[in-house]
Every structure is written in C-alpha cells, then in structure tokens.
Coordinates of C-alpha atoms in Angstrom, one line a residue:
M16 CA 0.0 0.0 0.0
S17 CA 1.4 3.4 -1.0
R18 CA 2.0 5.6 2.0
I19 CA 2.6 9.2 2.8
R20 CA 6.0 10.8 2.2
S21 CA 6.4 11.6 5.9
V22 CA 9.0 13.8 7.6
A23 CA 10.6 13.5 11.0
T24 CA 8.6 15.2 13.6
S25 CA 11.7 16.5 15.3
A26 CA 12.3 18.8 12.3
L27 CA 8.6 19.6 12.1
A28 CA 8.8 20.1 8.3
V29 CA 5.7 20.5 6.3
N30 CA 5.1 18.6 3.1
R31 CA 2.2 18.6 0.6
R32 CA 0.2 16.5 3.1
T33 CA 0.2 19.2 5.7
V34 CA -0.4 21.9 3.1
L35 CA -3.6 20.0 2.1
A36 CA -4.5 19.9 5.8
A37 CA -3.8 23.6 6.2
T38 CA -6.4 24.4 3.6
G39 CA -9.1 22.6 5.6
A40 CA -8.6 19.3 3.7
A41 CA -10.4 18.6 0.5
A42 CA -13.9 17.3 0.2
V43 CA -14.1 14.0 -1.7
S44 CA -17.7 12.8 -1.7
A45 CA -21.1 13.8 -0.3
G46 CA -22.6 10.3 -0.1
V47 CA -23.8 10.5 -3.7
G48 CA -21.2 8.5 -5.5
Y49 CA -19.3 11.3 -7.1
A50 CA -16.7 13.9 -6.3
L51 CA -17.8 17.4 -5.4
R52 CA -17.5 20.4 -7.7
P53 CA -14.6 22.8 -6.8
T54 CA -16.9 25.3 -5.4
D55 CA -18.2 22.8 -2.9
S56 CA -14.8 21.7 -1.7
Q57 CA -13.3 25.2 -1.6
A58 CA -11.4 25.7 1.6
A59 CA -11.5 28.9 3.7
T60 CA -7.8 29.4 3.9
T61 CA -5.2 30.0 1.2
T62 CA -2.9 27.2 0.1
P63 CA 0.7 28.4 0.2
A64 CA 2.8 28.2 -3.0
A65 CA 4.6 25.0 -3.4
D66 CA 8.1 26.5 -3.0
T67 CA 7.2 28.1 0.3
A68 CA 5.3 25.2 1.9
A69 CA 8.3 23.9 3.8
E70 CA 8.6 27.3 5.6
A71 CA 5.1 27.1 7.1
P72 CA 5.6 26.4 10.8
V73 CA 2.1 25.1 11.4
A74 CA -1.0 24.1 9.5
Q75 CA -3.4 26.9 10.6
S76 CA -3.3 30.5 9.4
R77 CA -4.1 31.9 12.8
R78 CA -1.4 30.2 14.7
A79 CA 1.9 32.0 15.4
P80 CA 5.2 30.1 15.1
A81 CA 6.2 28.4 18.4
A82 CA 9.2 29.9 20.2
A83 CA 10.2 26.5 21.6
P84 CA 10.1 22.9 20.3
L85 CA 6.5 21.7 20.2
A86 CA 6.8 18.1 21.1
P87 CA 6.2 16.4 23.4
Y88 CA 4.3 18.7 25.7
T89 CA 1.6 18.2 28.4
R90 CA 0.6 21.7 29.4
G91 CA -3.1 22.3 28.7
T92 CA -3.8 18.6 28.5
T93 CA -5.1 16.0 31.1
V94 CA -1.6 14.4 31.1
A95 CA -0.5 17.4 33.2
T96 CA -3.6 18.0 35.4
V97 CA -7.3 17.2 35.6
A98 CA -10.0 18.9 37.7
A99 CA -10.4 17.0 40.9
P100 CA -12.5 17.5 44.1
R101 CA -10.7 19.2 47.0
T102 CA -13.5 18.6 49.5
S103 CA -15.2 15.3 50.3
S104 CA -18.8 16.2 51.2
G105 CA -21.6 18.6 50.4
F106 CA -21.1 20.7 47.3
R107 CA -17.6 19.5 46.4
R108 CA -15.3 22.2 45.2
L109 CA -12.8 21.5 42.4
G110 CA -9.1 22.2 42.1
D111 CA -6.0 21.1 40.2
G112 CA -5.7 17.3 40.4
P113 CA -3.0 14.9 39.2
G114 CA -2.9 14.2 35.5
W115 CA -3.8 11.0 33.7
A116 CA -0.9 8.8 32.6
R117 CA -0.6 7.6 29.0
V118 CA -1.3 3.9 28.6
V119 CA 0.1 1.8 25.7
R120 CA -2.4 -0.7 24.4
G121 CA -1.2 -3.6 22.3
D122 CA -4.6 -5.4 21.8
L123 CA -4.2 -5.4 18.0
A124 CA -0.4 -5.3 17.6
A125 CA 2.7 -5.5 19.8
A126 CA 4.4 -2.2 20.6
K127 CA 8.1 -2.5 19.5
S128 CA 11.0 -0.9 21.3
G129 CA 12.7 2.1 19.8
R130 CA 9.6 3.3 18.0
A131 CA 9.7 6.8 19.6
G132 CA 12.9 7.5 17.7
R133 CA 11.6 6.3 14.4
R134 CA 8.0 7.5 14.2
T135 CA 6.8 10.1 11.8
A136 CA 3.5 12.0 12.0
L137 CA 0.8 11.4 9.4
A138 CA -2.2 13.4 10.8
A139 CA -3.5 15.1 13.9
F140 CA -6.9 16.4 14.7
V141 CA -9.3 17.3 17.6
Q142 CA -12.5 15.6 18.4
L143 CA -15.3 17.4 20.2
T144 CA -18.6 15.6 20.9
D145 CA -21.9 15.9 22.6
M146 CA -21.7 19.6 23.4
H147 CA -25.5 19.7 23.7
I148 CA -25.8 23.4 23.3
I149 CA -29.0 24.0 25.2
D150 CA -31.7 26.6 25.0
A151 CA -32.5 26.3 28.7
Q152 CA -35.8 28.1 28.5
H153 CA -37.2 26.1 25.6
P154 CA -40.8 24.9 26.2
M155 CA -40.1 21.4 24.8
R156 CA -37.4 20.6 27.4
L157 CA -38.2 17.7 29.7
E158 CA -36.9 19.2 33.0
Y159 CA -40.0 17.7 34.8
L160 CA -38.7 14.2 34.3
R161 CA -36.5 15.0 37.3
S162 CA -39.5 14.0 39.5
T163 CA -38.7 10.4 38.5
D164 CA -35.1 10.7 37.5
V165 CA -32.8 13.2 39.3
H166 CA -30.4 13.2 36.4
A167 CA -33.0 14.2 33.9
W168 CA -32.3 17.9 34.5
R169 CA -28.8 19.3 35.0
P170 CA -28.1 22.4 37.1
Q171 CA -25.5 23.5 34.6
E172 CA -27.7 23.6 31.6
A173 CA -27.9 27.4 31.4
L174 CA -24.2 27.5 30.8
T175 CA -23.6 25.2 27.9
V176 CA -22.5 28.0 25.6
H177 CA -20.1 29.4 28.2
G178 CA -18.5 25.9 28.5
A179 CA -18.3 25.4 24.7
I180 CA -16.6 28.7 24.2
A181 CA -14.0 27.8 26.9
L182 CA -13.4 24.5 25.1
V183 CA -12.8 26.4 21.8
E184 CA -10.4 28.6 23.7
R185 CA -8.5 25.6 25.0
I186 CA -8.2 24.0 21.5
N187 CA -6.9 27.4 20.1
A188 CA -4.3 27.5 22.8
L189 CA -2.9 24.0 22.0
R190 CA 0.7 24.2 20.6
G191 CA 0.0 21.4 18.2
A192 CA -0.3 17.6 18.7
P193 CA 0.9 16.8 22.2
V194 CA 3.0 13.8 21.4
T195 CA 4.5 14.6 18.0
G196 CA 4.2 18.3 17.8
A197 CA 2.6 18.0 14.3
P198 CA 0.2 20.7 13.2
L199 CA -3.5 20.1 14.2
H200 CA -5.1 19.6 10.8
F201 CA -8.8 20.1 11.8
A202 CA -11.4 19.6 14.4
M203 CA -14.4 17.3 14.1
T204 CA -17.5 17.5 16.2
T205 CA -19.2 14.1 16.3
G206 CA -22.8 15.1 16.9
D207 CA -25.4 16.2 19.4
N208 CA -24.0 19.7 18.8
T209 CA -27.5 20.9 19.8
D210 CA -29.7 19.5 22.4
N211 CA -33.3 20.0 21.3
N212 CA -33.1 20.3 17.5
A213 CA -34.0 24.0 18.0
K214 CA -33.0 26.8 15.6
T215 CA -31.8 28.9 18.6
E216 CA -29.4 26.2 19.6
L217 CA -28.1 25.6 16.0
E218 CA -27.3 29.3 15.6
W219 CA -25.4 29.3 18.9
F220 CA -23.5 26.2 18.1
L221 CA -22.4 27.5 14.7
T222 CA -21.3 30.8 16.2
V223 CA -19.4 29.1 19.0
M224 CA -17.4 27.1 16.4
S225 CA -16.9 29.9 13.8
G226 CA -16.8 32.9 16.0
G227 CA -19.0 35.9 16.9
R228 CA -21.4 37.3 19.5
I229 CA -24.0 35.1 21.0
S230 CA -27.0 36.0 23.2
A231 CA -27.7 32.6 24.8
N232 CA -31.2 33.6 25.6
S233 CA -34.6 33.1 24.0
G234 CA -38.1 34.4 24.6
D235 CA -37.9 37.6 26.7
P236 CA -34.6 39.3 25.7
R237 CA -34.4 41.0 29.2
H238 CA -35.3 38.2 31.5
Y239 CA -34.7 34.4 32.1
E240 CA -38.0 32.5 32.0
G241 CA -37.5 28.9 33.0
V242 CA -37.3 26.4 35.8
M243 CA -34.5 28.1 37.7
N244 CA -36.7 31.0 38.8
S245 CA -39.9 29.1 39.0
G246 CA -39.9 28.6 42.7
I247 CA -40.3 24.9 42.2
K248 CA -38.1 23.2 44.8
Q249 CA -37.0 20.2 42.7
Y250 CA -34.8 22.6 40.7
W251 CA -31.9 24.8 41.8
Q252 CA -33.1 28.3 42.4
P253 CA -29.8 30.2 42.4
D254 CA -31.1 33.8 42.7
T255 CA -33.7 33.3 45.4
T256 CA -33.8 32.2 49.0
V257 CA -36.0 29.2 48.2
R258 CA -34.6 26.2 50.1
D259 CA -34.7 23.9 47.0
A260 CA -33.5 20.3 46.9
D261 CA -30.2 21.2 45.4
K262 CA -29.4 23.9 48.0
Q263 CA -30.2 21.2 50.6
R264 CA -27.4 19.3 48.9
G265 CA -25.0 22.2 49.3
F266 CA -25.6 24.2 46.1
P267 CA -24.8 27.9 46.5
H268 CA -27.1 30.9 46.5
L269 CA -25.7 33.2 43.7
D270 CA -27.2 36.6 43.4
G271 CA -27.3 37.8 39.8
F272 CA -26.6 34.3 38.3
L273 CA -29.5 34.2 35.8
A274 CA -28.9 37.7 34.6
A275 CA -25.3 36.8 34.0
A276 CA -26.2 33.5 32.3
I277 CA -28.2 35.3 29.6
R278 CA -25.7 38.1 28.9
E279 CA -24.2 38.4 25.5
L280 CA -21.0 36.3 25.0
N281 CA -18.2 36.3 22.5
S282 CA -16.6 33.3 20.9
P283 CA -13.2 33.6 19.1
G284 CA -14.2 30.6 16.9
L285 CA -11.8 27.8 16.2
N286 CA -8.4 28.8 14.7
L287 CA -8.3 25.7 12.5
P288 CA -10.8 24.2 10.0
W289 CA -13.6 22.2 11.4
Y290 CA -16.0 19.5 10.3
S291 CA -19.4 18.5 11.5
T292 CA -21.2 15.2 12.0
V293 CA -24.9 14.9 12.9
G294 CA -26.3 13.3 16.1
N295 CA -29.8 12.3 17.1
H296 CA -30.3 15.5 19.1
D297 CA -29.4 17.5 15.9
A298 CA -31.8 15.5 13.8
M299 CA -35.0 15.1 15.9
P300 CA -36.9 17.0 18.5
L301 CA -35.7 15.9 22.0
G302 CA -33.3 13.6 20.1
C303 CA -36.0 10.9 19.8
Y304 CA -39.1 12.0 17.9
G305 CA -38.7 11.2 14.2
S306 CA -38.9 13.4 11.2
H307 CA -42.6 12.6 11.0
A308 CA -43.2 14.0 14.5
D309 CA -46.6 15.5 15.3
P310 CA -46.6 19.0 13.8
W311 CA -48.4 20.3 16.9
L312 CA -45.1 20.0 18.8
T313 CA -43.6 22.7 16.5
E314 CA -46.4 25.1 17.5
Y315 CA -45.8 24.2 21.2
A316 CA -42.0 24.8 20.8
M317 CA -42.6 28.3 19.5
G318 CA -45.5 29.2 21.8
G319 CA -46.1 30.9 25.0
K320 CA -46.7 28.1 27.4
K321 CA -44.2 25.8 29.2
L322 CA -44.8 22.8 31.4
M323 CA -42.4 22.9 34.4
S324 CA -43.6 20.1 36.7
L325 CA -45.2 16.7 36.4
P326 CA -46.1 14.0 38.9
A327 CA -43.5 11.3 39.2
A328 CA -45.8 8.5 37.9
E329 CA -46.6 10.4 34.7
A330 CA -42.9 11.4 34.3
K331 CA -41.9 7.7 34.6
K332 CA -44.5 6.7 32.0
L333 CA -43.1 9.4 29.6
Q334 CA -39.5 8.5 30.2
D335 CA -40.2 4.8 29.6
A336 CA -42.0 5.6 26.3
I337 CA -38.9 7.5 25.2
K338 CA -36.5 4.8 26.2
T339 CA -38.5 2.1 24.4
A340 CA -39.4 4.2 21.4
K341 CA -43.1 3.4 21.9
D342 CA -44.1 6.9 20.6
P343 CA -41.7 7.8 17.7
K344 CA -44.1 10.4 16.3
G345 CA -44.7 12.1 19.7
V346 CA -48.4 11.7 19.6
G347 CA -48.6 10.5 23.2
F348 CA -46.3 13.3 24.2
R349 CA -48.7 15.8 22.6
E350 CA -51.6 14.3 24.5
L351 CA -49.7 14.5 27.8
L352 CA -48.9 18.2 27.2
K353 CA -52.5 19.0 26.3
A354 CA -53.8 17.2 29.4
H355 CA -51.6 19.5 31.5
A356 CA -52.4 22.7 29.7
R357 CA -53.8 24.3 32.9
D358 CA -50.5 23.4 34.7
M359 CA -48.4 25.3 32.3
R360 CA -46.7 28.7 32.9
S361 CA -46.7 31.6 30.5
V362 CA -43.4 32.4 28.7
T363 CA -42.6 34.7 25.8
P364 CA -43.3 33.1 22.5
D365 CA -40.3 32.8 20.1
E366 CA -40.4 31.6 16.5
N367 CA -36.6 30.9 16.7
R368 CA -37.3 28.0 19.0
A369 CA -38.8 26.0 16.1
P370 CA -37.2 22.7 15.2
Y371 CA -35.0 22.7 12.2
T372 CA -35.2 20.2 9.3
P373 CA -32.2 18.3 7.9
T374 CA -32.2 20.7 4.9
E375 CA -32.1 23.7 7.2
Y376 CA -29.2 22.0 9.1
L377 CA -27.3 21.7 5.9
K378 CA -28.0 25.2 4.7
A379 CA -27.0 26.6 8.1
H380 CA -23.6 24.9 7.8
L381 CA -23.2 26.3 4.2
D382 CA -24.2 29.8 5.3
P383 CA -21.1 32.1 4.7
A384 CA -21.9 33.8 8.1
H385 CA -20.7 30.5 9.7
R386 CA -17.7 29.8 7.6
G387 CA -15.0 30.5 10.1
L388 CA -11.8 28.9 8.8
G389 CA -13.9 26.6 6.7
P390 CA -14.1 24.5 4.8
V391 CA -17.3 25.7 3.2
G392 CA -20.1 23.7 4.6
H393 CA -17.8 22.1 7.2
G394 CA -17.9 18.9 5.3
Y395 CA -21.5 19.2 4.0
S396 CA -22.0 20.5 0.4
T397 CA -24.6 21.4 -2.1
A398 CA -24.4 17.8 -3.3
N399 CA -25.7 16.8 0.1
L400 CA -28.6 19.2 -0.4
D401 CA -29.4 17.8 -3.8
A402 CA -29.2 14.2 -2.6
G403 CA -30.9 14.7 0.8
T404 CA -27.9 13.0 2.6
Q405 CA -25.8 14.0 5.7
Y406 CA -22.8 11.8 5.2
Y407 CA -19.6 12.6 3.2
S408 CA -15.9 11.9 2.9
F409 CA -13.0 14.3 2.9
R410 CA -9.2 14.2 2.3
I411 CA -7.3 14.7 5.6
A412 CA -3.8 14.2 4.0
D413 CA -2.3 12.7 0.9
D414 CA -2.9 9.1 2.2
V415 CA -5.5 9.6 4.9
I416 CA -9.2 10.0 4.3
G417 CA -11.9 10.9 6.7
I418 CA -15.5 9.5 6.4
S419 CA -18.4 11.1 8.3
L420 CA -21.5 9.0 8.7
D421 CA -25.1 9.8 9.5
T422 CA -26.1 7.2 12.1
T423 CA -29.4 8.9 13.1
D424 CA -32.6 7.1 12.4
A425 CA -35.3 9.5 11.2
G426 CA -37.9 6.9 12.1
G427 CA -37.5 7.9 15.8
H428 CA -35.6 6.9 18.9
Y429 CA -32.2 8.1 20.2
E430 CA -30.3 4.9 19.2
G431 CA -29.0 4.7 15.7
S432 CA -28.5 2.7 12.5
V433 CA -27.6 3.3 8.8
G434 CA -29.5 2.6 5.7
T435 CA -28.5 0.2 2.9
A436 CA -27.6 3.1 0.6
Q437 CA -25.2 4.6 3.1
L438 CA -23.7 1.2 4.0
K439 CA -23.0 0.5 0.3
W440 CA -21.6 4.0 -0.1
L441 CA -19.3 3.4 2.9
E442 CA -18.0 0.2 1.4
K443 CA -17.4 1.8 -2.0
T444 CA -15.7 4.8 -0.5
L445 CA -13.3 2.5 1.4
K446 CA -12.6 0.4 -1.6
D447 CA -12.1 3.4 -3.9
N448 CA -9.5 4.7 -1.4
K449 CA -7.9 1.4 -0.6
D450 CA -4.4 3.0 -0.9
S451 CA -5.3 5.5 1.8
Y452 CA -5.7 5.0 5.5
A453 CA -9.3 5.7 6.7
I454 CA -10.7 7.2 9.8
V455 CA -14.5 6.9 10.2
F456 CA -16.5 9.4 12.3
S457 CA -20.1 9.1 13.5
H458 CA -22.2 10.1 16.5
H459 CA -23.4 6.6 17.6
T460 CA -21.1 3.9 18.9
S461 CA -21.2 0.4 17.5
K462 CA -23.2 -0.8 20.5
S463 CA -25.7 2.0 20.4
M464 CA -26.8 1.2 16.8
D465 CA -29.6 -1.3 17.3
N466 CA -32.5 0.8 16.1
T467 CA -33.6 -0.4 12.7
R468 CA -36.9 1.4 12.5
P469 CA -37.6 2.4 8.9
D470 CA -36.8 5.9 7.7
P471 CA -40.1 7.6 6.7
A472 CA -38.4 9.1 3.7
R473 CA -37.1 5.7 2.5
P474 CA -39.7 3.2 3.9
G475 CA -38.5 0.3 1.7
E476 CA -34.9 0.7 2.7
R477 CA -33.4 -1.7 5.3
R478 CA -31.6 -0.3 8.3
H479 CA -28.3 -1.8 9.5
S480 CA -26.9 -2.2 13.0
G481 CA -23.6 -1.3 14.5
A482 CA -22.5 -4.9 14.4
E483 CA -22.9 -4.9 10.6
V484 CA -20.8 -1.7 10.4
V485 CA -18.1 -3.3 12.5
S486 CA -18.2 -6.3 10.2
L487 CA -17.7 -4.2 7.2
L488 CA -14.9 -2.1 8.7
S489 CA -13.1 -5.1 10.1
R490 CA -12.7 -6.6 6.6
Q491 CA -10.9 -3.5 5.2
R492 CA -7.1 -3.3 5.4
N493 CA -7.1 0.5 5.5
V494 CA -9.5 1.3 8.4
L495 CA -7.6 2.5 11.4
A496 CA -10.3 4.0 13.7
W497 CA -13.9 4.7 14.2
V498 CA -14.3 7.9 16.3
N499 CA -17.7 8.6 17.9
G500 CA -19.6 9.8 21.0
H501 CA -23.2 9.5 22.1
I502 CA -22.6 7.5 25.3
H503 CA -21.0 10.5 27.2
R504 CA -18.2 8.2 28.3
N505 CA -14.6 7.6 27.4
D506 CA -14.4 4.1 26.0
I507 CA -11.8 2.6 23.6
T508 CA -12.4 -0.8 22.1
A509 CA -10.2 -2.9 19.9
H510 CA -12.0 -4.6 17.0
S511 CA -10.1 -7.6 15.5
G512 CA -9.8 -7.9 11.7
S513 CA -11.4 -10.4 9.5
G514 CA -11.2 -11.4 5.8
G515 CA -7.8 -9.7 5.4
G516 CA -8.4 -6.7 7.6
H517 CA -6.0 -5.9 10.4
G518 CA -8.6 -4.6 12.8
F519 CA -9.3 -1.1 14.0
W520 CA -9.8 1.0 17.2
E521 CA -13.2 2.4 18.2
I522 CA -12.6 5.6 20.1
S523 CA -15.6 6.9 22.0
T524 CA -15.2 10.3 23.8
A525 CA -17.0 11.7 26.8
S526 CA -19.5 14.6 26.3
H527 CA -19.0 18.3 27.0
V528 CA -22.3 18.6 28.9
D529 CA -21.6 16.1 31.6
Y530 CA -18.6 15.8 33.8
P531 CA -15.6 15.5 33.1
Q532 CA -16.4 17.7 30.0
L533 CA -13.6 16.6 27.6
A534 CA -12.4 16.8 24.0
R535 CA -9.7 14.6 22.6
V536 CA -6.7 15.1 20.4
I537 CA -5.9 12.1 18.1
E538 CA -2.5 11.7 16.4
L539 CA -1.7 9.1 13.7
V540 CA 2.0 8.1 13.4
D541 CA 4.0 5.6 11.4
N542 CA 6.4 3.7 13.7
K543 CA 8.5 2.6 10.8
D544 CA 8.6 -1.0 12.1
G545 CA 5.5 -2.5 10.5
T546 CA 3.1 -0.8 13.0
L547 CA 1.2 2.4 13.3
S548 CA 0.1 4.2 16.5
L549 CA -2.9 6.3 17.3
F550 CA -2.2 8.6 20.3
T551 CA -5.3 9.9 22.2
T552 CA -5.0 12.8 24.6
C553 CA -7.9 14.3 26.5
V554 CA -8.2 18.0 27.1
E555 CA -10.5 20.1 29.3
S556 CA -11.8 23.6 28.6
S557 CA -9.7 26.6 29.3
A558 CA -11.8 27.5 32.4
P559 CA -9.9 27.4 35.7
H560 CA -10.5 24.3 37.8
R561 CA -11.0 26.4 40.9
T562 CA -14.2 28.5 40.9
D563 CA -15.1 31.7 42.6
F564 CA -18.8 32.1 43.2
A565 CA -18.4 35.9 43.1
D566 CA -17.0 35.7 39.5
L567 CA -20.0 35.8 37.1
S568 CA -17.9 36.8 34.1
Q569 CA -17.9 34.6 31.0
T570 CA -14.8 32.8 32.2
G571 CA -16.1 32.5 35.8
L572 CA -19.3 31.0 34.5
A573 CA -17.4 28.5 32.3
A574 CA -15.5 27.3 35.4
L575 CA -18.8 27.1 37.3
Y576 CA -20.2 25.0 34.5
R577 CA -17.6 22.3 35.1
E578 CA -18.1 22.4 38.9
L579 CA -21.9 22.3 38.7
S580 CA -21.6 19.3 36.3
F581 CA -19.4 17.5 38.8
N582 CA -22.0 18.1 41.6
A583 CA -25.1 17.5 39.5
P584 CA -27.3 15.0 41.4
G585 CA -27.0 11.6 39.8
A586 CA -23.9 12.6 37.9
S587 CA -21.7 9.6 37.2
T588 CA -18.1 9.5 38.4
T589 CA -17.1 6.9 35.8
L590 CA -17.7 8.8 32.6
G591 CA -14.0 9.7 32.3
G592 CA -13.4 6.0 31.8
A593 CA -10.6 3.8 33.0
A594 CA -6.9 4.7 32.3
R595 CA -7.0 2.6 29.2
D596 CA -9.8 4.7 27.7
R597 CA -8.3 8.2 28.2
N598 CA -4.7 9.1 27.3
T599 CA -3.4 6.2 25.2
E600 CA -1.1 4.9 22.5
L601 CA -3.1 2.5 20.4
V602 CA -0.9 0.2 18.3
L603 CA -2.0 -1.4 15.0
K604 CA -0.4 -3.4 12.2
K605 CA 0.5 -1.5 9.1
G606 CA -1.4 -2.6 6.1

C-alpha cells in the first residue's frame, strides 16, 4: 500500500500532506457516489505556494510560530492535570488534580521498542462531541422528568454556551499535537451539537465554532424564563432564598446568576478548519421524535406556554415511552402536554425555537456567516442538499481519508443505524480509497446502533446495525479508527480484523455537557517498524479548575459550568473511563 512521504517530527517540516490539511482538507464525496465540484470543496484558507510550503511552521493560518520545540508537551492537557475534588462532602469544590498517565495498548499489535525515535507523524486532529448546546428556556425541554429521575435535569444547563466557548479557547491554545508536535489539521464534532433540534441552539453552536457574538437567551430578551426562577423546589433556584432540593445538597445561592447567564457572549471561533457530524439531538426534537413527528409539537415549541412540573408517575411513563421508542411520532407526548395545559406557565413566544429540518441543518452549515476557517459547509455540500444526505468523505492528507457517517434514524428513537444506501456508499468509498488510511466518524457507537426502525423518507430501505458496520470495517485493510460519541463516556475498544483486515480501534469520547467535559486530540503516526500508532490525549476547557462564586464573568461561569456538572445529582463519576480509555497509545499493524 502506497503511503505518505512523511518527515521526521523533530524537524517539524511541512510537506504537501500538511499543506492539504492547512487548507481545511479537500472534500471527496457527499454520499452520492461522485466527487464534489470545486466550489463545494473550496477551503476557507489559502494554500501556500509549493516553493514556500516547507517554511510554514504550522497548518493553521491563525497560529503563530512556536518559540520552543512543540513536542512532546503536556501543558493544557489532562496528562498534566485534571480537575479533581478538594472537598469530600456537600457541594464538592474542584481544584487542580493529578494528570492521567498515558497507557500503551497492544490489543491489535505489539508495541516495538525504539519506535519513539523512528516515528513520523501522518495526521493530527481534535474531536469534540456531545456539546449539547441548550436553549435552557425552551418549552419542549423535559426538566420535569426530574421528578422520577434526578439526572433528567442538570443544574449546569444554562451555561452550555459558556462551556463550549471555553473549550474552543483551549483548542486554540494547544501548541500542536501533544506527542508529535505535528500541526493540528482540523477539528471534528461528532454530533449532538445541539440538544433539542432548535433553531436557537443551531445558531449558537455554529457561532461558537466559527466565531462571533451570542445571546444565549430566547423568549424575553431581558429576563430568564425557566425552571430556575420558577420557585419549584426540585430545581436549583440560584437567585432566590428558596430552600430547594439542590441547596439542601449544598448548592450555592448566587445573586445575579440568571442575569449573568443570559448576557451576550463572544466566541473567538476555532483557529483551525472544522467539520461536523450529525447526532440524534441534531436530527430530531428531543433527540427521539422522528422526522414525521406530530406538527403540533412545533407550535408548542414556539408558543407561550411551558410545562415545568409533572407527577413522578406520569414522568416515569413518559420516560419509559422515550426509552423504548413506543411513541416515535410524539403523539402520546402531545396528548400529555394537552392534558396538562392548565398546569403550564406563561413564557414569551419565540419563533426561533422552532425545530430545524435536515435541509435547514445543511443550509446553516453552508451559510457564509458561519464559515469561520472553513471548509465551506464544514464537510457538507450542495451535493448533500441535492441528494438529501448528511454523510460525506474528505481528504485529511495525501494518504489519509476521513469519512463522516449519519447514524441517526429519522424513524425515531435516540439509538442509531444506517440505511442500505449509506452502507454501500461506505464500502465503496473505502474500496475506492484502498491506498489511503481511513478514519471513520459518527455520532453513535457500534453498541448503540440497534434501532432499525424504517426511515419515513425511505420506507422500503433496510436499516443496518452497528454490528454490521463493525463487520464491514473489520474486513478493510485501510480502516484504522472509528471515532464517535453518544454514550457520554470515554471508552476505547479494539476490533479484530477479519477477511484480510488488520482490525481497528473504536474511540468513544465523553461529552462536554456532563462531567468531566472533555475533548480529545488524536494523532496518527507511522512507527517505521510495521506498525502504526494512534495517540489519544484528552483536554478540558480553558476555564480554571477552581471556581469563585463571586465571579460571574464569561470565564467564571465557564468554570462554574464544570463544577456544577461534577456536583449534579445523579452525575456519574465513571464517565471519564478507565486509564486505558483516556490518554493512550493504540498500536495497529501496518497494512
């Protein structure tokens, strides 16, 4: 198999491969069986002339040359330090904790001595996932499920934009790939970018990623209207003296919190190109009601009434219906809301809270206002619009291709699958690029793709499970990794090869809405000994670990976002995963 003409990372030279990456990579296919037109794959940065390429110190136009050698480094990563509790009871305050060591995993190939001195970098990128940008005042939110499940509402939900901006700031501050020092080629967000399929959330997400001012508020532009000033004791009431359930657990009283939470924010936008993958919360209202959902729900989303409380028995019934996909159109949900019309509270109507369609999702990504450093469409193209697809492939480097899948099932439910047409496209794309390494991206994990409900737009098309995708990928000699999210947990799984394949690594990364709120840097290197390695390094946002309740600035609220997520009732302490799922070196045989 022909491979990249790599250069020693110690010299940090830049060849045509990194020049391609610097231009935001090149779009290859939009899931329609043909290459894109040049206007569709146009990058947002300028490709340096061939004779000056070697002088470029990094792959992004906004990054300044480093004053010191880039690699290896730990600062700003979880190898150096991770937020950790410094109190043991009540509302647990966070501070600087010990870093996570790097673990070498040889499940698929033995790690050979001396490889550190031989290796050359092939590609490096950042994965963000499950940011769940939340319109915390949206009428469709299910906060009232907290009466049956304490984890159904998070006290940090009004601060998702603050936390996401701090994560962008951290990525911008990285000096390159932590192990090799190679330029970071791009960032990929693997779905659930929004939480409730709302136009407000989509606008905020795209502005966070590409840069600009954001008013993370909907309805009344002057006041917060939601559960946190409702006086209902099952929710944290930060601005009032109400002795709510969370304050009884030690949550603080914070005068001015809600006014600060809806103040206008500024995002610098990522300083490298970024790509987007769709998740179930991006594709369907509440992440579970299909594309054929009851149209009454749209009117409710934009309207002036919001249900804020529900008896535990009814909440349990609704939650069970969602978990088992018994109501994929939301008809039962509509009837429940209508039955509680007298229990609803008045809020300011807002047309911008309407759910967005798949077409609107694509058009928003293609909007020049959200271009940032590109590429145009952030992977999506006019070819996707024409074909009605949300999957595509793109060129990461000379001999590395990226493939973004759409694993959402428009038939309803939060678990995923892929249709026959997409599965065939995936196989064809891999075979057409058999001389390139392949990294696959999706929202769902292989184990969370067991929903084979028909897509209403393609009722005769069979849906395929994660096990079938694993089987396909395992047969290919060029597949190295499947990178995904959805489960809100760090989890890295080795999949053995079959039928001539060498196996691949499935890399699932924790969310940025639940603690520990991470992103992940992934580096691909050739060890020059018949093996390759994938290095994974988790990073937190730029917000300080230690919070100051008196600091209600944008940065202070981003720090509070993390601390609230750690203390959220029902929050899991295991989502960071075991050591073998965090900072790793994953070794593979070279095809």
